[in-house]
Amino acid sequence: MLDQLDTLERQALASLESAQDDEALQRWKIAHLGRNSPLMKIFDQLGSLPKEERPPVGRRANQVKGALEAAFEAKNEALRQATLQQALQTERLDVSLPGRPPVLGRLHPNTITLRMIYRVLGDMGFQVFRSREVESDDYNFGLLNMPPHHPARDMWDTFHTTTPGVLLRTHTSPGQIHVMRLYAPEPIRVILPGMCYRYEQVSARKETQFNQVEGLAIGRHITMADLKGTLVDFSRRMFNQDVHIRFRASHFPFTEPSAEVDIECYLCGGKGCGVCAGSGWLEILGCGMVHPVVLRNGGYDPYKFSGFAFGIGPERVAMLRHRIEDIRYFWVNDMRFLEQF
Ligand code: PHE
């Protein structure tokens, strides 16, 4: 039986050599130290041995058990170290690698254009004046020389609220009345930027919401030459020194005379193409000399004061500057579009 124990120990230690992972190690433990292992069987048989054989066999069996347990612990520790070493090798942290830059947000093309307009007109002495987007019928139309049922109201397809007489402003022009009433009889030089809303059939050139930047200058001896000079200068600063613009006679009830300003088509350079509908020109703003009725509604005496006003479409300007062919891109939140700015 002592020989049997020797063989048992030798074989067990030899097979431990080949255990290369935790699973194999556990299997080895069950096979050699488990309840049904040959070693445990020997312990079971101790009672049936002749009395004088029991102590030496028992001692030797305990030795073998101790040796196997120690070998198991050593192997277990060795495996743990090996796994750790491997992890340290493969998952090594390279502190010299450049960091991963966080993805930066960016400004909407409209915001970029608006800020540029503010800067250009700010340099020319215009201050930003914020005005409300929900307006009364009176401010949006009546006080701008369009009494109820005036046919000119048809130029602005309007979103009405369920409260009679309250609507979403169709242009920034009602802001003119607000500023004038606040500052009369002081001279004024402001821009009124913001969102406008129209009940439009959406197309490549028309949206139901868009920005406008209204300009208003009120004072003594302000003439149409000031209006033209301001807008020519604005266009040159905004686009480039050689940009061609033209004033086209037009009609707005709140200005007299009135004009629309076109800029040479960016795509065809004035030759005529699909974007400019063959005309070679693209409209970017409406303007005119403030109508005497509007001056009076704002609190200014039209015999002493005069002024000019203009309303720029910043989306139109952005489309010109960046060659954007469809106004709908501005509000669909398509990252492929937005990431280009
Ligand atoms: N409010 C006009 C529009 O929306 C533009 C405009 C502004 C015209 C100021 C003249 C003066 O079309």
Coordinates of C-alpha atoms and ligand atoms in Angstrom, one line a residue:
M1 CA 0.0 0.0 0.0
L2 CA 2.9 2.3 0.7
D3 CA 4.2 1.6 -2.9
Q4 CA 0.7 2.4 -4.2
L5 CA 0.9 5.7 -2.4
D6 CA 4.3 6.5 -4.0
T7 CA 3.0 5.7 -7.5
L8 CA -0.1 7.7 -6.8
E9 CA 1.9 10.8 -5.8
R10 CA 4.3 10.5 -8.7
Q11 CA 1.5 10.2 -11.3
A12 CA -0.6 13.0 -9.7
L13 CA 2.4 15.4 -9.7
A14 CA 3.3 14.5 -13.2
S15 CA -0.2 15.1 -14.6
L16 CA -0.4 18.5 -12.7
E17 CA 2.4 19.6 -15.0
S18 CA 0.1 19.5 -18.0
A19 CA -2.7 21.6 -16.5
Q20 CA -2.4 24.9 -18.4
D21 CA -5.6 26.7 -17.3
D22 CA -7.9 27.1 -14.4
E23 CA -10.4 24.6 -15.8
A24 CA -7.8 21.9 -16.2
L25 CA -6.5 22.7 -12.7
Q26 CA -10.0 22.2 -11.2
R27 CA -10.4 18.9 -13.0
W28 CA -7.1 17.8 -11.6
K29 CA -8.1 18.6 -8.1
I30 CA -11.3 16.6 -8.3
A31 CA -9.4 13.6 -9.8
H32 CA -6.6 13.6 -7.3
L33 CA -8.0 15.2 -4.1
G34 CA -11.7 14.8 -4.6
R35 CA -14.0 12.5 -2.6
N36 CA -13.7 9.6 -5.2
S37 CA -10.0 10.0 -5.8
P38 CA -7.7 7.0 -5.3
L39 CA -6.0 8.8 -2.4
M40 CA -9.3 9.2 -0.6
K41 CA -10.1 5.6 -1.2
I42 CA -6.9 4.7 0.7
F43 CA -8.0 6.8 3.6
D44 CA -11.3 4.9 3.5
Q45 CA -9.5 1.5 3.6
L46 CA -7.3 2.5 6.6
G47 CA -9.8 0.9 9.0
S48 CA -9.6 -2.5 7.4
L49 CA -5.8 -2.7 7.5
P50 CA -4.0 -4.9 10.1
K51 CA -3.4 -2.8 13.2
E52 CA 0.4 -2.4 12.8
E53 CA 0.2 -1.2 9.2
R54 CA -2.2 1.6 10.0
P55 CA 0.1 4.2 11.4
P56 CA 2.8 4.1 8.7
V57 CA 0.2 4.0 5.8
G58 CA -1.8 6.8 7.5
R59 CA 1.2 9.0 7.9
R60 CA 2.3 8.4 4.3
A61 CA -1.2 9.1 3.0
N62 CA -1.3 12.4 4.9
Q63 CA 2.1 13.3 3.5
V64 CA 0.9 12.6 0.0
K65 CA -2.3 14.6 0.6
G66 CA -0.2 17.5 1.9
A67 CA 2.2 17.3 -1.0
L68 CA -0.6 17.3 -3.6
E69 CA -2.4 20.2 -1.9
A70 CA 0.8 22.3 -1.8
A71 CA 1.5 21.5 -5.4
F72 CA -2.0 22.5 -6.3
E73 CA -1.7 25.9 -4.5
A74 CA 1.7 26.5 -6.2
K75 CA 0.3 25.7 -9.6
N76 CA -2.8 27.8 -9.0
E77 CA -0.6 30.8 -8.0
A78 CA 1.7 30.3 -11.0
L79 CA -1.3 30.3 -13.4
R80 CA -2.8 33.4 -11.8
Q81 CA 0.6 35.2 -12.3
A82 CA 0.8 34.1 -15.9
T83 CA -2.7 35.4 -16.7
L84 CA -1.9 38.7 -15.0
Q85 CA 1.4 39.0 -17.0
Q86 CA -0.4 38.4 -20.2
A87 CA -3.1 41.0 -19.4
L88 CA -0.3 43.5 -18.6
Q89 CA 1.3 42.8 -21.9
T90 CA -1.7 42.9 -24.2
E91 CA -3.7 45.6 -22.4
R92 CA -0.8 47.9 -21.9
L93 CA -1.7 51.6 -21.6
D94 CA 0.4 53.7 -24.0
V95 CA 0.4 57.1 -22.4
S96 CA 2.3 58.6 -25.4
L97 CA -0.8 58.1 -27.7
P98 CA -2.6 61.3 -28.6
G99 CA -5.9 61.7 -26.8
R100 CA -9.2 61.2 -28.6
P101 CA -10.6 64.6 -29.3
P102 CA -14.2 65.1 -28.2
V103 CA -16.6 65.8 -31.1
L104 CA -17.2 69.5 -31.2
G105 CA -20.5 71.1 -31.9
R106 CA -20.7 73.8 -34.5
L107 CA -22.9 76.8 -35.4
H108 CA -25.9 76.4 -37.7
P109 CA -25.2 78.0 -41.1
N110 CA -28.0 80.4 -40.4
T111 CA -26.4 81.5 -37.1
I112 CA -23.1 82.0 -38.9
T113 CA -24.8 84.2 -41.5
L114 CA -26.8 86.1 -38.9
R115 CA -23.7 86.9 -37.0
M116 CA -22.0 88.1 -40.1
I117 CA -24.9 90.4 -40.9
Y118 CA -24.8 91.7 -37.3
R119 CA -21.1 92.4 -37.6
V120 CA -21.4 94.2 -41.0
L121 CA -24.3 96.3 -40.0
G122 CA -23.0 96.8 -36.5
D123 CA -19.8 98.3 -38.0
M124 CA -22.1 100.6 -39.9
G125 CA -23.8 101.9 -36.7
F126 CA -26.8 99.7 -36.4
Q127 CA -27.8 98.2 -33.0
V128 CA -29.7 94.9 -32.5
F129 CA -33.2 95.3 -31.3
R130 CA -35.2 92.1 -30.4
S131 CA -38.9 92.0 -31.1
R132 CA -41.6 89.5 -30.5
E133 CA -42.6 86.6 -32.8
V134 CA -46.2 86.5 -31.8
E135 CA -47.9 89.7 -32.9
S136 CA -51.2 91.4 -33.1
D137 CA -52.9 91.9 -36.4
D138 CA -52.5 95.7 -35.8
Y139 CA -48.7 95.6 -35.6
N140 CA -48.2 93.1 -38.3
F141 CA -50.6 94.9 -40.8
G142 CA -52.7 97.8 -39.6
L143 CA -50.0 100.1 -38.2
L144 CA -47.9 99.3 -41.3
N145 CA -50.5 101.0 -43.4
M146 CA -52.5 97.9 -44.2
P147 CA -56.0 98.3 -42.8
P148 CA -58.3 95.2 -42.6
H149 CA -59.2 93.9 -46.0
H150 CA -56.4 95.8 -47.7
P151 CA -55.5 93.7 -50.7
A152 CA -51.8 94.1 -50.0
R153 CA -52.3 91.7 -47.0
D154 CA -52.4 88.9 -49.6
M155 CA -48.6 89.2 -50.0
W156 CA -48.3 87.6 -46.6
D157 CA -50.0 84.2 -46.1
T158 CA -50.5 84.2 -42.4
F159 CA -50.7 81.7 -39.5
H160 CA -53.5 82.9 -37.2
T161 CA -53.9 81.8 -33.6
T162 CA -57.2 80.8 -32.1
T163 CA -57.2 84.1 -30.3
P164 CA -58.8 86.6 -32.8
G165 CA -56.3 89.3 -33.8
V166 CA -53.2 87.4 -32.6
L167 CA -50.9 85.8 -35.2
L168 CA -47.4 84.7 -35.9
R169 CA -45.6 87.6 -37.5
T170 CA -45.1 87.3 -41.2
H171 CA -42.2 89.7 -41.3
T172 CA -40.0 91.6 -38.9
S173 CA -41.5 94.9 -40.0
P174 CA -43.9 95.2 -37.0
G175 CA -40.8 95.6 -34.9
Q176 CA -40.4 99.0 -36.6
I177 CA -43.5 100.3 -34.8
H178 CA -42.2 98.9 -31.5
V179 CA -38.8 100.6 -31.8
M180 CA -40.2 103.9 -33.0
R181 CA -42.8 104.0 -30.1
L182 CA -40.0 103.3 -27.7
Y183 CA -37.5 105.9 -29.0
A184 CA -39.6 108.7 -30.6
P185 CA -38.5 111.5 -31.2
E186 CA -34.9 110.3 -31.0
P187 CA -33.1 109.2 -34.1
I188 CA -33.0 105.5 -34.7
R189 CA -30.5 103.1 -36.3
V190 CA -31.4 99.5 -35.5
I191 CA -31.6 96.0 -37.0
L192 CA -34.4 93.7 -35.9
P193 CA -33.5 90.1 -36.5
G194 CA -35.7 87.0 -35.9
M195 CA -38.0 84.3 -37.0
C196 CA -41.0 84.9 -39.2
Y197 CA -43.8 82.5 -40.2
R198 CA -45.8 82.2 -43.4
Y199 CA -48.5 79.8 -44.5
E200 CA -46.6 78.8 -47.6
Q201 CA -46.5 75.8 -49.9
V202 CA -43.0 74.6 -49.0
S203 CA -40.6 74.4 -52.0
A204 CA -36.9 74.7 -52.7
R205 CA -37.2 78.5 -52.3
K206 CA -40.0 78.8 -49.8
E207 CA -40.3 77.7 -46.1
T208 CA -43.0 78.2 -43.5
Q209 CA -40.5 79.6 -41.1
F210 CA -37.4 81.7 -41.9
N211 CA -35.4 84.6 -40.5
Q212 CA -35.4 88.2 -41.5
V213 CA -33.2 91.0 -40.5
E214 CA -35.1 94.2 -40.6
G215 CA -33.1 97.5 -40.8
L216 CA -34.5 100.8 -39.7
A217 CA -33.0 104.3 -39.8
I218 CA -35.0 107.3 -38.7
G219 CA -33.8 110.9 -38.4
R220 CA -33.8 114.3 -40.1
H221 CA -32.8 114.6 -43.8
I222 CA -32.5 110.9 -44.4
T223 CA -32.9 110.3 -48.2
M224 CA -33.1 107.5 -50.7
A225 CA -29.4 108.0 -51.4
D226 CA -28.7 107.0 -47.8
L227 CA -30.7 103.8 -48.3
K228 CA -28.9 102.9 -51.5
G229 CA -25.5 103.7 -50.1
T230 CA -26.1 101.6 -47.0
L231 CA -27.3 98.6 -49.0
V232 CA -24.6 98.8 -51.6
D233 CA -22.0 99.0 -48.8
F234 CA -23.7 96.2 -47.0
S235 CA -23.6 93.9 -50.1
R236 CA -19.9 94.7 -50.7
R237 CA -18.9 93.9 -47.1
M238 CA -21.1 90.8 -47.1
F239 CA -20.2 89.3 -50.4
N240 CA -17.2 91.0 -52.1
Q241 CA -16.1 94.4 -53.3
D242 CA -17.1 93.7 -56.9
V243 CA -20.5 92.2 -56.3
H244 CA -23.2 93.5 -58.7
I245 CA -26.5 94.5 -57.2
R246 CA -29.6 96.1 -58.7
F247 CA -32.5 98.0 -57.2
R248 CA -35.9 97.1 -58.8
A249 CA -38.9 99.3 -58.2
S250 CA -41.5 97.5 -56.1
H251 CA -44.4 98.0 -53.8
F252 CA -44.8 97.7 -50.0
P253 CA -47.6 99.5 -48.2
F254 CA -45.2 100.7 -45.4
T255 CA -42.6 102.2 -47.7
E256 CA -42.8 104.8 -50.4
P257 CA -41.0 104.6 -52.7
S258 CA -40.2 100.9 -52.4
A259 CA -37.6 98.6 -54.1
E260 CA -36.3 95.1 -54.1
V261 CA -32.6 94.4 -54.2
D262 CA -31.2 91.6 -56.3
I263 CA -27.7 90.2 -56.3
E264 CA -26.0 88.7 -59.3
C265 CA -26.7 84.9 -59.4
Y266 CA -23.8 83.0 -57.8
L267 CA -24.2 80.0 -60.0
C268 CA -24.2 81.5 -63.5
G269 CA -22.6 84.9 -62.8
G270 CA -25.5 86.7 -64.4
K271 CA -25.9 84.7 -67.5
G272 CA -29.2 83.0 -66.5
C273 CA -29.7 79.5 -65.1
G274 CA -32.1 77.3 -63.2
V275 CA -31.3 78.8 -59.8
C276 CA -32.1 82.3 -60.9
A277 CA -34.9 81.2 -63.3
G278 CA -33.0 82.5 -66.2
S279 CA -32.9 86.1 -65.0
G280 CA -29.3 86.2 -63.8
W281 CA -30.4 87.9 -60.5
L282 CA -31.5 86.6 -57.1
E283 CA -33.6 88.7 -54.7
I284 CA -32.2 89.1 -51.2
L285 CA -34.2 92.0 -49.7
G286 CA -37.1 94.4 -49.8
C287 CA -36.6 98.1 -48.9
G288 CA -37.9 101.6 -49.2
M289 CA -38.4 105.0 -47.5
V290 CA -40.6 104.7 -44.4
H291 CA -44.2 105.7 -45.3
P292 CA -45.4 108.9 -43.7
V293 CA -48.4 107.0 -42.2
V294 CA -46.0 104.5 -40.6
L295 CA -43.8 107.4 -39.2
R296 CA -46.9 108.9 -37.7
N297 CA -48.0 105.6 -36.2
G298 CA -44.5 105.3 -34.6
G299 CA -44.8 108.8 -33.1
Y300 CA -42.7 110.8 -35.6
D301 CA -43.8 113.9 -37.4
P302 CA -43.3 113.0 -41.1
Y303 CA -42.8 116.7 -41.9
K304 CA -39.7 116.8 -39.7
F305 CA -38.5 113.2 -39.9
S306 CA -37.7 110.7 -42.6
G307 CA -36.2 107.3 -42.7
F308 CA -35.5 104.1 -44.6
A309 CA -36.2 100.5 -43.9
F310 CA -35.1 97.2 -45.4
G311 CA -35.8 93.5 -44.7
I312 CA -33.1 91.0 -45.5
G313 CA -33.6 87.2 -45.9
P314 CA -30.6 85.7 -44.2
E315 CA -31.4 82.2 -45.6
R316 CA -31.2 83.7 -49.1
V317 CA -27.9 85.3 -48.2
A318 CA -26.6 82.0 -46.8
M319 CA -27.7 80.2 -49.9
L320 CA -25.8 82.7 -52.1
R321 CA -22.7 82.6 -50.0
H322 CA -22.6 78.8 -49.7
R323 CA -24.3 77.8 -52.9
I324 CA -27.1 76.0 -51.2
E325 CA -29.8 75.1 -53.7
D326 CA -32.7 74.2 -51.4
I327 CA -34.0 76.3 -48.5
R328 CA -35.4 73.2 -46.8
Y329 CA -32.0 72.0 -45.8
F330 CA -31.9 74.7 -43.1
W331 CA -34.5 73.0 -40.8
V332 CA -34.4 69.3 -41.5
N333 CA -31.4 68.7 -39.2
D334 CA -29.5 66.5 -41.6
M335 CA -26.0 66.1 -40.1
R336 CA -24.5 65.6 -43.6
F337 CA -25.6 69.2 -44.3
L338 CA -24.9 70.8 -41.0
E339 CA -21.4 69.3 -40.7
Q340 CA -20.3 71.1 -43.7
F341 CA -20.2 74.5 -41.9
Ligands
PHE1 N1 -41.3 93.2 -44.7 C1 -41.1 93.1 -46.1 C2 -41.3 91.6 -46.4 O1 -41.4 90.8 -45.6 C3 -39.7 93.5 -46.4 C4 -39.5 94.9 -46.2 C5 -39.0 95.4 -45.0 C6 -39.8 95.8 -47.2 C7 -38.7 96.8 -44.8 C8 -39.6 97.2 -47.1 C9 -39.0 97.6 -45.9 O2 -41.4 91.2 -47.5

